[in-house]
mmCIF file with all atom_site columns, C-alpha atoms and ligand atoms in Angstrom:
data_model
loop_
_atom_site.group_PDB
_atom_site.id
_atom_site.type_symbol
_atom_site.label_atom_id
_atom_site.label_alt_id
_atom_site.label_comp_id
_atom_site.label_asym_id
_atom_site.label_entity_id
_atom_site.label_seq_id
_atom_site.pdbx_PDB_ins_code
_atom_site.Cartn_x
_atom_site.Cartn_y
_atom_site.Cartn_z
_atom_site.occupancy
_atom_site.B_iso_or_equiv
_atom_site.pdbx_formal_charge
_atom_site.auth_seq_id
_atom_site.auth_comp_id
_atom_site.auth_asym_id
_atom_site.auth_atom_id
_atom_site.pdbx_PDB_model_num
ATOM   1   C  CA  . MET A 1 1   ? 222.572 208.350 258.407 1.00 50.00 ? 1   MET A CA  1
ATOM   2   C  CA  . GLU A 1 2   ? 225.454 206.033 259.168 1.00 55.00 ? 2   GLU A CA  1
ATOM   3   C  CA  . THR A 1 3   ? 228.169 206.161 256.546 1.00 60.00 ? 3   THR A CA  1
ATOM   4   C  CA  . LYS A 1 4   ? 230.062 203.091 255.475 1.00 69.00 ? 4   LYS A CA  1
ATOM   5   C  CA  . ALA A 1 5   ? 233.393 203.017 253.738 1.00 91.00 ? 5   ALA A CA  1
ATOM   6   C  CA  . PHE A 1 6   ? 234.878 200.071 251.899 1.00 97.00 ? 6   PHE A CA  1
ATOM   7   C  CA  . GLU A 1 7   ? 238.193 198.885 253.304 1.00 97.00 ? 7   GLU A CA  1
ATOM   8   C  CA  . LEU A 1 8   ? 241.321 197.541 251.673 1.00 98.00 ? 8   LEU A CA  1
ATOM   9   C  CA  . THR A 1 9   ? 241.182 193.758 252.053 1.00 97.00 ? 9   THR A CA  1
ATOM   10  C  CA  . LYS A 1 10  ? 243.866 192.247 254.287 1.00 97.00 ? 10  LYS A CA  1
ATOM   11  C  CA  . LEU A 1 11  ? 246.132 189.630 252.747 1.00 98.00 ? 11  LEU A CA  1
ATOM   12  C  CA  . ALA A 1 12  ? 246.229 186.215 254.431 1.00 97.00 ? 12  ALA A CA  1
ATOM   13  C  CA  . TYR A 1 13  ? 249.924 185.793 253.565 1.00 98.00 ? 13  TYR A CA  1
ATOM   14  C  CA  . ALA A 1 14  ? 253.207 187.701 253.772 1.00 98.00 ? 14  ALA A CA  1
ATOM   15  C  CA  . ALA A 1 15  ? 254.257 190.040 250.959 1.00 97.00 ? 15  ALA A CA  1
ATOM   16  C  CA  . ASP A 1 16  ? 256.977 187.624 249.794 1.00 98.00 ? 16  ASP A CA  1
ATOM   17  C  CA  . ALA A 1 17  ? 254.859 184.444 250.196 1.00 98.00 ? 17  ALA A CA  1
ATOM   18  C  CA  . LEU A 1 18  ? 253.928 184.186 246.523 1.00 98.00 ? 18  LEU A CA  1
ATOM   19  C  CA  . GLU A 1 19  ? 257.422 184.473 245.058 1.00 97.00 ? 19  GLU A CA  1
ATOM   20  C  CA  . PRO A 1 20  ? 258.555 183.771 242.401 1.00 94.00 ? 20  PRO A CA  1
ATOM   21  C  CA  . ALA A 1 21  ? 255.147 183.834 240.655 1.00 96.00 ? 21  ALA A CA  1
ATOM   22  C  CA  . ILE A 1 22  ? 254.406 187.257 242.218 1.00 98.00 ? 22  ILE A CA  1
ATOM   23  C  CA  . SER A 1 23  ? 257.322 189.161 243.744 1.00 98.00 ? 23  SER A CA  1
ATOM   24  C  CA  . ARG A 1 24  ? 257.141 191.124 246.969 1.00 98.00 ? 24  ARG A CA  1
ATOM   25  C  CA  . GLN A 1 25  ? 257.533 194.349 244.975 1.00 98.00 ? 25  GLN A CA  1
ATOM   26  C  CA  . THR A 1 26  ? 254.686 193.507 242.606 1.00 98.00 ? 26  THR A CA  1
ATOM   27  C  CA  . LEU A 1 27  ? 252.438 192.451 245.480 1.00 98.00 ? 27  LEU A CA  1
ATOM   28  C  CA  . GLU A 1 28  ? 253.169 195.621 247.432 1.00 98.00 ? 28  GLU A CA  1
ATOM   29  C  CA  . PHE A 1 29  ? 252.367 197.851 244.460 1.00 98.00 ? 29  PHE A CA  1
ATOM   30  C  CA  . HIS A 1 30  ? 249.395 195.784 243.293 1.00 98.00 ? 30  HIS A CA  1
ATOM   31  C  CA  . HIS A 1 31  ? 247.698 195.509 246.683 1.00 98.00 ? 31  HIS A CA  1
ATOM   32  C  CA  . GLY A 1 32  ? 249.029 198.545 248.505 1.00 98.00 ? 32  GLY A CA  1
ATOM   33  C  CA  . LYS A 1 33  ? 248.844 201.062 245.628 1.00 98.00 ? 33  LYS A CA  1
ATOM   34  C  CA  . HIS A 1 34  ? 246.570 199.865 242.804 1.00 98.00 ? 34  HIS A CA  1
ATOM   35  C  CA  . LEU A 1 35  ? 243.845 198.167 244.858 1.00 98.00 ? 35  LEU A CA  1
ATOM   36  C  CA  . ALA A 1 36  ? 244.102 200.793 247.596 1.00 98.00 ? 36  ALA A CA  1
ATOM   37  C  CA  . GLY A 1 37  ? 243.589 203.425 244.906 1.00 98.00 ? 37  GLY A CA  1
ATOM   38  C  CA  . TYR A 1 38  ? 240.368 201.796 243.700 1.00 98.00 ? 38  TYR A CA  1
ATOM   39  C  CA  . VAL A 1 39  ? 239.111 201.631 247.309 1.00 98.00 ? 39  VAL A CA  1
ATOM   40  C  CA  . ASN A 1 40  ? 239.826 205.319 247.880 1.00 98.00 ? 40  ASN A CA  1
ATOM   41  C  CA  . ASN A 1 41  ? 238.255 206.269 244.548 1.00 98.00 ? 41  ASN A CA  1
ATOM   42  C  CA  . LEU A 1 42  ? 235.070 204.324 245.244 1.00 98.00 ? 42  LEU A CA  1
ATOM   43  C  CA  . ASN A 1 43  ? 234.696 205.726 248.759 1.00 97.00 ? 43  ASN A CA  1
ATOM   44  C  CA  . ASN A 1 44  ? 235.037 209.252 247.408 1.00 97.00 ? 44  ASN A CA  1
ATOM   45  C  CA  . LEU A 1 45  ? 232.632 208.609 244.519 1.00 97.00 ? 45  LEU A CA  1
ATOM   46  C  CA  . ILE A 1 46  ? 229.842 207.117 246.632 1.00 97.00 ? 46  ILE A CA  1
ATOM   47  C  CA  . GLN A 1 47  ? 230.034 209.440 249.606 1.00 95.00 ? 47  GLN A CA  1
ATOM   48  C  CA  . GLY A 1 48  ? 226.532 210.614 250.434 1.00 93.00 ? 48  GLY A CA  1
ATOM   49  C  CA  . THR A 1 49  ? 224.872 208.252 247.947 1.00 95.00 ? 49  THR A CA  1
ATOM   50  C  CA  . ASP A 1 50  ? 222.742 205.147 248.420 1.00 94.00 ? 50  ASP A CA  1
ATOM   51  C  CA  . PHE A 1 51  ? 225.685 203.045 247.199 1.00 96.00 ? 51  PHE A CA  1
ATOM   52  C  CA  . GLN A 1 52  ? 227.241 203.418 250.662 1.00 94.00 ? 52  GLN A CA  1
ATOM   53  C  CA  . HIS A 1 53  ? 224.682 200.925 251.924 1.00 92.00 ? 53  HIS A CA  1
ATOM   54  C  CA  . ARG A 1 54  ? 225.166 198.343 249.166 1.00 96.00 ? 54  ARG A CA  1
ATOM   55  C  CA  . SER A 1 55  ? 227.541 195.413 248.716 1.00 96.00 ? 55  SER A CA  1
ATOM   56  C  CA  . LEU A 1 56  ? 230.223 195.503 246.040 1.00 97.00 ? 56  LEU A CA  1
ATOM   57  C  CA  . GLU A 1 57  ? 228.217 192.981 243.988 1.00 98.00 ? 57  GLU A CA  1
ATOM   58  C  CA  . GLU A 1 58  ? 225.094 195.131 244.188 1.00 98.00 ? 58  GLU A CA  1
ATOM   59  C  CA  . ILE A 1 59  ? 227.055 198.218 243.129 1.00 98.00 ? 59  ILE A CA  1
ATOM   60  C  CA  . VAL A 1 60  ? 228.638 196.415 240.158 1.00 98.00 ? 60  VAL A CA  1
ATOM   61  C  CA  . LEU A 1 61  ? 225.205 195.225 238.993 1.00 98.00 ? 61  LEU A CA  1
ATOM   62  C  CA  . SER A 1 62  ? 223.444 198.580 239.370 1.00 98.00 ? 62  SER A CA  1
ATOM   63  C  CA  . SER A 1 63  ? 225.969 201.290 238.452 1.00 97.00 ? 63  SER A CA  1
ATOM   64  C  CA  . ASP A 1 64  ? 227.963 202.494 235.469 1.00 97.00 ? 64  ASP A CA  1
ATOM   65  C  CA  . GLY A 1 65  ? 230.936 204.706 234.686 1.00 98.00 ? 65  GLY A CA  1
ATOM   66  C  CA  . ALA A 1 66  ? 233.542 205.382 237.345 1.00 98.00 ? 66  ALA A CA  1
ATOM   67  C  CA  . VAL A 1 67  ? 231.507 203.864 240.187 1.00 98.00 ? 67  VAL A CA  1
ATOM   68  C  CA  . ARG A 1 68  ? 231.167 200.518 238.412 1.00 98.00 ? 68  ARG A CA  1
ATOM   69  C  CA  . ASN A 1 69  ? 234.796 200.558 237.253 1.00 98.00 ? 69  ASN A CA  1
ATOM   70  C  CA  . ASN A 1 70  ? 236.162 201.095 240.747 1.00 98.00 ? 70  ASN A CA  1
ATOM   71  C  CA  . ALA A 1 71  ? 233.687 198.743 242.468 1.00 98.00 ? 71  ALA A CA  1
ATOM   72  C  CA  . GLY A 1 72  ? 234.389 196.087 239.836 1.00 98.00 ? 72  GLY A CA  1
ATOM   73  C  CA  . GLN A 1 73  ? 238.119 196.379 240.309 1.00 98.00 ? 73  GLN A CA  1
ATOM   74  C  CA  . ILE A 1 74  ? 237.747 195.993 244.088 1.00 98.00 ? 74  ILE A CA  1
ATOM   75  C  CA  . LEU A 1 75  ? 235.512 192.934 243.686 1.00 98.00 ? 75  LEU A CA  1
ATOM   76  C  CA  . ASN A 1 76  ? 237.873 191.405 241.117 1.00 98.00 ? 76  ASN A CA  1
ATOM   77  C  CA  . HIS A 1 77  ? 241.001 192.012 243.181 1.00 98.00 ? 77  HIS A CA  1
ATOM   78  C  CA  . ASN A 1 78  ? 239.404 190.696 246.390 1.00 98.00 ? 78  ASN A CA  1
ATOM   79  C  CA  . LEU A 1 79  ? 238.629 187.412 244.605 1.00 98.00 ? 79  LEU A CA  1
ATOM   80  C  CA  . TYR A 1 80  ? 242.116 187.388 243.045 1.00 98.00 ? 80  TYR A CA  1
ATOM   81  C  CA  . PHE A 1 81  ? 244.167 187.964 246.187 1.00 98.00 ? 81  PHE A CA  1
ATOM   82  C  CA  . GLU A 1 82  ? 242.021 185.582 248.262 1.00 98.00 ? 82  GLU A CA  1
ATOM   83  C  CA  . GLN A 1 83  ? 242.676 182.612 245.943 1.00 98.00 ? 83  GLN A CA  1
ATOM   84  C  CA  . PHE A 1 84  ? 246.461 182.384 246.465 1.00 98.00 ? 84  PHE A CA  1
ATOM   85  C  CA  . ALA A 1 85  ? 248.503 180.730 249.208 1.00 98.00 ? 85  ALA A CA  1
ATOM   86  C  CA  . LYS A 1 86  ? 252.156 180.045 250.020 1.00 97.00 ? 86  LYS A CA  1
ATOM   87  C  CA  . THR A 1 87  ? 251.412 176.332 250.395 1.00 97.00 ? 87  THR A CA  1
ATOM   88  C  CA  . PRO A 1 88  ? 248.288 175.844 248.273 1.00 98.00 ? 88  PRO A CA  1
ATOM   89  C  CA  . LYS A 1 89  ? 246.246 172.769 247.526 1.00 98.00 ? 89  LYS A CA  1
ATOM   90  C  CA  . SER A 1 90  ? 247.732 172.341 244.066 1.00 97.00 ? 90  SER A CA  1
ATOM   91  C  CA  . VAL A 1 91  ? 245.020 170.334 242.286 1.00 98.00 ? 91  VAL A CA  1
ATOM   92  C  CA  . PRO A 1 92  ? 241.238 170.343 242.587 1.00 98.00 ? 92  PRO A CA  1
ATOM   93  C  CA  . THR A 1 93  ? 239.415 167.289 243.939 1.00 98.00 ? 93  THR A CA  1
ATOM   94  C  CA  . GLY A 1 94  ? 235.814 166.203 244.442 1.00 98.00 ? 94  GLY A CA  1
ATOM   95  C  CA  . LYS A 1 95  ? 232.857 167.875 242.755 1.00 98.00 ? 95  LYS A CA  1
ATOM   96  C  CA  . LEU A 1 96  ? 234.900 170.645 241.130 1.00 98.00 ? 96  LEU A CA  1
ATOM   97  C  CA  . ALA A 1 97  ? 237.500 168.216 239.746 1.00 98.00 ? 97  ALA A CA  1
ATOM   98  C  CA  . GLU A 1 98  ? 234.709 166.133 238.248 1.00 98.00 ? 98  GLU A CA  1
ATOM   99  C  CA  . ALA A 1 99  ? 233.163 169.209 236.631 1.00 98.00 ? 99  ALA A CA  1
ATOM   100 C  CA  . ILE A 1 100 ? 236.526 170.283 235.174 1.00 98.00 ? 100 ILE A CA  1
ATOM   101 C  CA  . THR A 1 101 ? 237.024 166.863 233.599 1.00 98.00 ? 101 THR A CA  1
ATOM   102 C  CA  . ARG A 1 102 ? 233.425 166.836 232.339 1.00 98.00 ? 102 ARG A CA  1
ATOM   103 C  CA  . ASP A 1 103 ? 233.548 170.331 230.795 1.00 98.00 ? 103 ASP A CA  1
ATOM   104 C  CA  . PHE A 1 104 ? 237.184 170.571 229.585 1.00 98.00 ? 104 PHE A CA  1
ATOM   105 C  CA  . GLY A 1 105 ? 238.357 166.956 229.193 1.00 98.00 ? 105 GLY A CA  1
ATOM   106 C  CA  . SER A 1 106 ? 241.082 167.101 231.843 1.00 98.00 ? 106 SER A CA  1
ATOM   107 C  CA  . PHE A 1 107 ? 242.702 169.416 234.386 1.00 98.00 ? 107 PHE A CA  1
ATOM   108 C  CA  . GLU A 1 108 ? 245.645 169.934 232.004 1.00 98.00 ? 108 GLU A CA  1
ATOM   109 C  CA  . ALA A 1 109 ? 243.315 170.808 229.118 1.00 98.00 ? 109 ALA A CA  1
ATOM   110 C  CA  . PHE A 1 110 ? 241.488 173.277 231.356 1.00 98.00 ? 110 PHE A CA  1
ATOM   111 C  CA  . LYS A 1 111 ? 244.732 174.985 232.378 1.00 98.00 ? 111 LYS A CA  1
ATOM   112 C  CA  . ASP A 1 112 ? 245.857 175.231 228.743 1.00 98.00 ? 112 ASP A CA  1
ATOM   113 C  CA  . GLU A 1 113 ? 242.609 176.864 227.650 1.00 98.00 ? 113 GLU A CA  1
ATOM   114 C  CA  . PHE A 1 114 ? 242.531 179.219 230.663 1.00 98.00 ? 114 PHE A CA  1
ATOM   115 C  CA  . GLN A 1 115 ? 246.116 180.353 230.061 1.00 98.00 ? 115 GLN A CA  1
ATOM   116 C  CA  . LYS A 1 116 ? 245.500 180.794 226.338 1.00 98.00 ? 116 LYS A CA  1
ATOM   117 C  CA  . LYS A 1 117 ? 242.430 182.951 226.991 1.00 98.00 ? 117 LYS A CA  1
ATOM   118 C  CA  . GLY A 1 118 ? 244.478 185.034 229.441 1.00 98.00 ? 118 GLY A CA  1
ATOM   119 C  CA  . ALA A 1 119 ? 247.390 185.398 227.038 1.00 97.00 ? 119 ALA A CA  1
ATOM   120 C  CA  . THR A 1 120 ? 245.164 186.442 224.107 1.00 98.00 ? 120 THR A CA  1
ATOM   121 C  CA  . LEU A 1 121 ? 242.955 188.922 225.959 1.00 97.00 ? 121 LEU A CA  1
ATOM   122 C  CA  . PHE A 1 122 ? 243.665 192.190 224.145 1.00 97.00 ? 122 PHE A CA  1
ATOM   123 C  CA  . GLY A 1 123 ? 244.481 195.093 226.446 1.00 96.00 ? 123 GLY A CA  1
ATOM   124 C  CA  . SER A 1 124 ? 243.591 195.164 230.133 1.00 97.00 ? 124 SER A CA  1
ATOM   125 C  CA  . GLY A 1 125 ? 241.219 192.743 231.801 1.00 98.00 ? 125 GLY A CA  1
ATOM   126 C  CA  . TRP A 1 126 ? 240.707 189.437 233.527 1.00 98.00 ? 126 TRP A CA  1
ATOM   127 C  CA  . VAL A 1 127 ? 240.284 185.801 232.523 1.00 98.00 ? 127 VAL A CA  1
ATOM   128 C  CA  . TRP A 1 128 ? 237.735 183.916 234.610 1.00 98.00 ? 128 TRP A CA  1
ATOM   129 C  CA  . LEU A 1 129 ? 236.569 180.414 235.398 1.00 98.00 ? 129 LEU A CA  1
ATOM   130 C  CA  . SER A 1 130 ? 232.907 180.621 236.409 1.00 98.00 ? 130 SER A CA  1
ATOM   131 C  CA  . ALA A 1 131 ? 229.927 178.363 236.952 1.00 98.00 ? 131 ALA A CA  1
ATOM   132 C  CA  . ASP A 1 132 ? 226.509 178.889 235.414 1.00 98.00 ? 132 ASP A CA  1
ATOM   133 C  CA  . GLN A 1 133 ? 223.250 178.197 237.241 1.00 97.00 ? 133 GLN A CA  1
ATOM   134 C  CA  . ASN A 1 134 ? 223.515 174.475 236.419 1.00 97.00 ? 134 ASN A CA  1
ATOM   135 C  CA  . GLY A 1 135 ? 227.101 174.177 237.652 1.00 97.00 ? 135 GLY A CA  1
ATOM   136 C  CA  . LYS A 1 136 ? 228.516 174.044 234.129 1.00 98.00 ? 136 LYS A CA  1
ATOM   137 C  CA  . LEU A 1 137 ? 231.977 175.614 233.969 1.00 98.00 ? 137 LEU A CA  1
ATOM   138 C  CA  . VAL A 1 138 ? 232.882 178.355 231.509 1.00 98.00 ? 138 VAL A CA  1
ATOM   139 C  CA  . ILE A 1 139 ? 236.017 180.401 230.804 1.00 98.00 ? 139 ILE A CA  1
ATOM   140 C  CA  . THR A 1 140 ? 235.435 184.044 229.857 1.00 98.00 ? 140 THR A CA  1
ATOM   141 C  CA  . GLN A 1 141 ? 237.591 187.036 228.981 1.00 98.00 ? 141 GLN A CA  1
ATOM   142 C  CA  . GLU A 1 142 ? 236.435 190.247 230.668 1.00 97.00 ? 142 GLU A CA  1
ATOM   143 C  CA  . SER A 1 143 ? 237.712 193.666 229.666 1.00 97.00 ? 143 SER A CA  1
ATOM   144 C  CA  . ASN A 1 144 ? 238.893 196.262 232.159 1.00 97.00 ? 144 ASN A CA  1
ATOM   145 C  CA  . ALA A 1 145 ? 236.855 195.982 235.381 1.00 97.00 ? 145 ALA A CA  1
ATOM   146 C  CA  . SER A 1 146 ? 234.086 193.599 234.287 1.00 97.00 ? 146 SER A CA  1
ATOM   147 C  CA  . ASN A 1 147 ? 233.073 190.630 236.429 1.00 98.00 ? 147 ASN A CA  1
ATOM   148 C  CA  . PRO A 1 148 ? 231.177 187.477 235.342 1.00 98.00 ? 148 PRO A CA  1
ATOM   149 C  CA  . ILE A 1 149 ? 228.324 188.277 237.779 1.00 98.00 ? 149 ILE A CA  1
ATOM   150 C  CA  . GLN A 1 150 ? 227.238 190.804 235.125 1.00 97.00 ? 150 GLN A CA  1
ATOM   151 C  CA  . GLN A 1 151 ? 226.409 187.774 232.906 1.00 97.00 ? 151 GLN A CA  1
ATOM   152 C  CA  . GLY A 1 152 ? 224.699 185.852 235.712 1.00 97.00 ? 152 GLY A CA  1
ATOM   153 C  CA  . LEU A 1 153 ? 227.735 183.636 236.326 1.00 98.00 ? 153 LEU A CA  1
ATOM   154 C  CA  . ARG A 1 154 ? 229.374 182.687 239.651 1.00 98.00 ? 154 ARG A CA  1
ATOM   155 C  CA  . PRO A 1 155 ? 233.089 183.559 239.562 1.00 98.00 ? 155 PRO A CA  1
ATOM   156 C  CA  . LEU A 1 156 ? 235.468 180.847 240.801 1.00 98.00 ? 156 LEU A CA  1
ATOM   157 C  CA  . LEU A 1 157 ? 239.019 181.657 239.656 1.00 98.00 ? 157 LEU A CA  1
ATOM   158 C  CA  . THR A 1 158 ? 240.613 184.645 237.992 1.00 98.00 ? 158 THR A CA  1
ATOM   159 C  CA  . PHE A 1 159 ? 243.966 185.782 236.599 1.00 98.00 ? 159 PHE A CA  1
ATOM   160 C  CA  . ASP A 1 160 ? 244.547 189.526 236.347 1.00 98.00 ? 160 ASP A CA  1
ATOM   161 C  CA  . VAL A 1 161 ? 246.103 190.402 232.976 1.00 98.00 ? 161 VAL A CA  1
ATOM   162 C  CA  . TRP A 1 162 ? 246.423 194.144 233.536 1.00 98.00 ? 162 TRP A CA  1
ATOM   163 C  CA  . GLU A 1 163 ? 250.107 194.973 233.067 1.00 97.00 ? 163 GLU A CA  1
ATOM   164 C  CA  . HIS A 1 164 ? 250.345 196.232 236.664 1.00 97.00 ? 164 HIS A CA  1
ATOM   165 C  CA  . ALA A 1 165 ? 249.834 192.595 237.772 1.00 97.00 ? 165 ALA A CA  1
ATOM   166 C  CA  . TYR A 1 166 ? 253.092 191.345 236.254 1.00 97.00 ? 166 TYR A CA  1
ATOM   167 C  CA  . TYR A 1 167 ? 255.138 193.996 234.471 1.00 97.00 ? 167 TYR A CA  1
ATOM   168 C  CA  . LEU A 1 168 ? 257.749 194.570 237.200 1.00 97.00 ? 168 LEU A CA  1
ATOM   169 C  CA  . ASP A 1 169 ? 258.599 190.839 237.165 1.00 96.00 ? 169 ASP A CA  1
ATOM   170 C  CA  . TYR A 1 170 ? 257.757 189.620 233.676 1.00 96.00 ? 170 TYR A CA  1
ATOM   171 C  CA  . GLN A 1 171 ? 257.641 192.717 231.434 1.00 97.00 ? 171 GLN A CA  1
ATOM   172 C  CA  . ASN A 1 172 ? 256.145 191.621 228.076 1.00 96.00 ? 172 ASN A CA  1
ATOM   173 C  CA  . ARG A 1 173 ? 256.084 187.918 229.026 1.00 97.00 ? 173 ARG A CA  1
ATOM   174 C  CA  . ARG A 1 174 ? 252.451 187.713 230.101 1.00 97.00 ? 174 ARG A CA  1
ATOM   175 C  CA  . PRO A 1 175 ? 252.161 184.002 229.164 1.00 97.00 ? 175 PRO A CA  1
ATOM   176 C  CA  . ASP A 1 176 ? 255.102 183.104 231.443 1.00 97.00 ? 176 ASP A CA  1
ATOM   177 C  CA  . HIS A 1 177 ? 253.504 184.974 234.331 1.00 98.00 ? 177 HIS A CA  1
ATOM   178 C  CA  . LEU A 1 178 ? 250.176 183.207 233.800 1.00 98.00 ? 178 LEU A CA  1
ATOM   179 C  CA  . ALA A 1 179 ? 251.907 179.814 233.689 1.00 98.00 ? 179 ALA A CA  1
ATOM   180 C  CA  . ALA A 1 180 ? 253.649 180.575 237.007 1.00 98.00 ? 180 ALA A CA  1
ATOM   181 C  CA  . LEU A 1 181 ? 250.396 181.480 238.768 1.00 98.00 ? 181 LEU A CA  1
ATOM   182 C  CA  . TRP A 1 182 ? 249.300 177.814 238.911 1.00 98.00 ? 182 TRP A CA  1
ATOM   183 C  CA  . GLN A 1 183 ? 252.015 177.321 241.570 1.00 98.00 ? 183 GLN A CA  1
ATOM   184 C  CA  . ILE A 1 184 ? 250.112 179.555 244.029 1.00 98.00 ? 184 ILE A CA  1
ATOM   185 C  CA  . VAL A 1 185 ? 246.418 178.919 243.256 1.00 98.00 ? 185 VAL A CA  1
ATOM   186 C  CA  . ASP A 1 186 ? 244.842 177.322 246.323 1.00 98.00 ? 186 ASP A CA  1
ATOM   187 C  CA  . TRP A 1 187 ? 242.188 174.934 245.036 1.00 98.00 ? 187 TRP A CA  1
ATOM   188 C  CA  . ASN A 1 188 ? 240.690 174.742 248.527 1.00 98.00 ? 188 ASN A CA  1
ATOM   189 C  CA  . VAL A 1 189 ? 239.483 178.302 247.977 1.00 98.00 ? 189 VAL A CA  1
ATOM   190 C  CA  . ILE A 1 190 ? 238.193 177.625 244.447 1.00 98.00 ? 190 ILE A CA  1
ATOM   191 C  CA  . GLU A 1 191 ? 236.339 174.475 245.573 1.00 98.00 ? 191 GLU A CA  1
ATOM   192 C  CA  . LYS A 1 192 ? 234.549 176.473 248.298 1.00 98.00 ? 192 LYS A CA  1
ATOM   193 C  CA  . ARG A 1 193 ? 233.352 178.991 245.682 1.00 98.00 ? 193 ARG A CA  1
ATOM   194 C  CA  . TYR A 1 194 ? 231.928 176.236 243.455 1.00 97.00 ? 194 TYR A CA  1
HETATM 195 MN MN1 . MN  B 2 .   ? 245.182 194.339 239.184 1.00 80.10 ? 201 MN  B MN1 1
#
């Protein structure tokens, strides 16, 4: 039977393109070491199993333990790294902008709540903006490797609050790192996911 291995996603920007929000050093460790590690782990764990023929989403929804943790981290990081750009569209427009105003009051109010939920997430995890089946927007805190698809939500935007995402640049100042990430979020990407 044909074997399939997951591959480390390629970045659409240079390693220093996201500075100062994410330094070259942080990006090289985060993508080239941490994410690459999850990819290697998952490929080793699923070798010779039916999971080799499934998508990351399918694996996350149907596995547990180390397989789900590593598949979840790959899925989360792929969404994370894909949403940034050196010259991003800095504010949402259209249908997504209307939904943000409807569900949070304003874009500024949304950003405040998103940052606060990221700053107060205890331990390692991810803060997410997702849409439910009716297009209503929700912000959730997910521990460790969890993804909103496990609650039937469609993930749109995420900030990684594991220390490896910011510690080289920001040390204990997680809130400052989260505030800086708005400079590199490309709302073109988020609008396409909505
Ligand atoms: Mn990470």
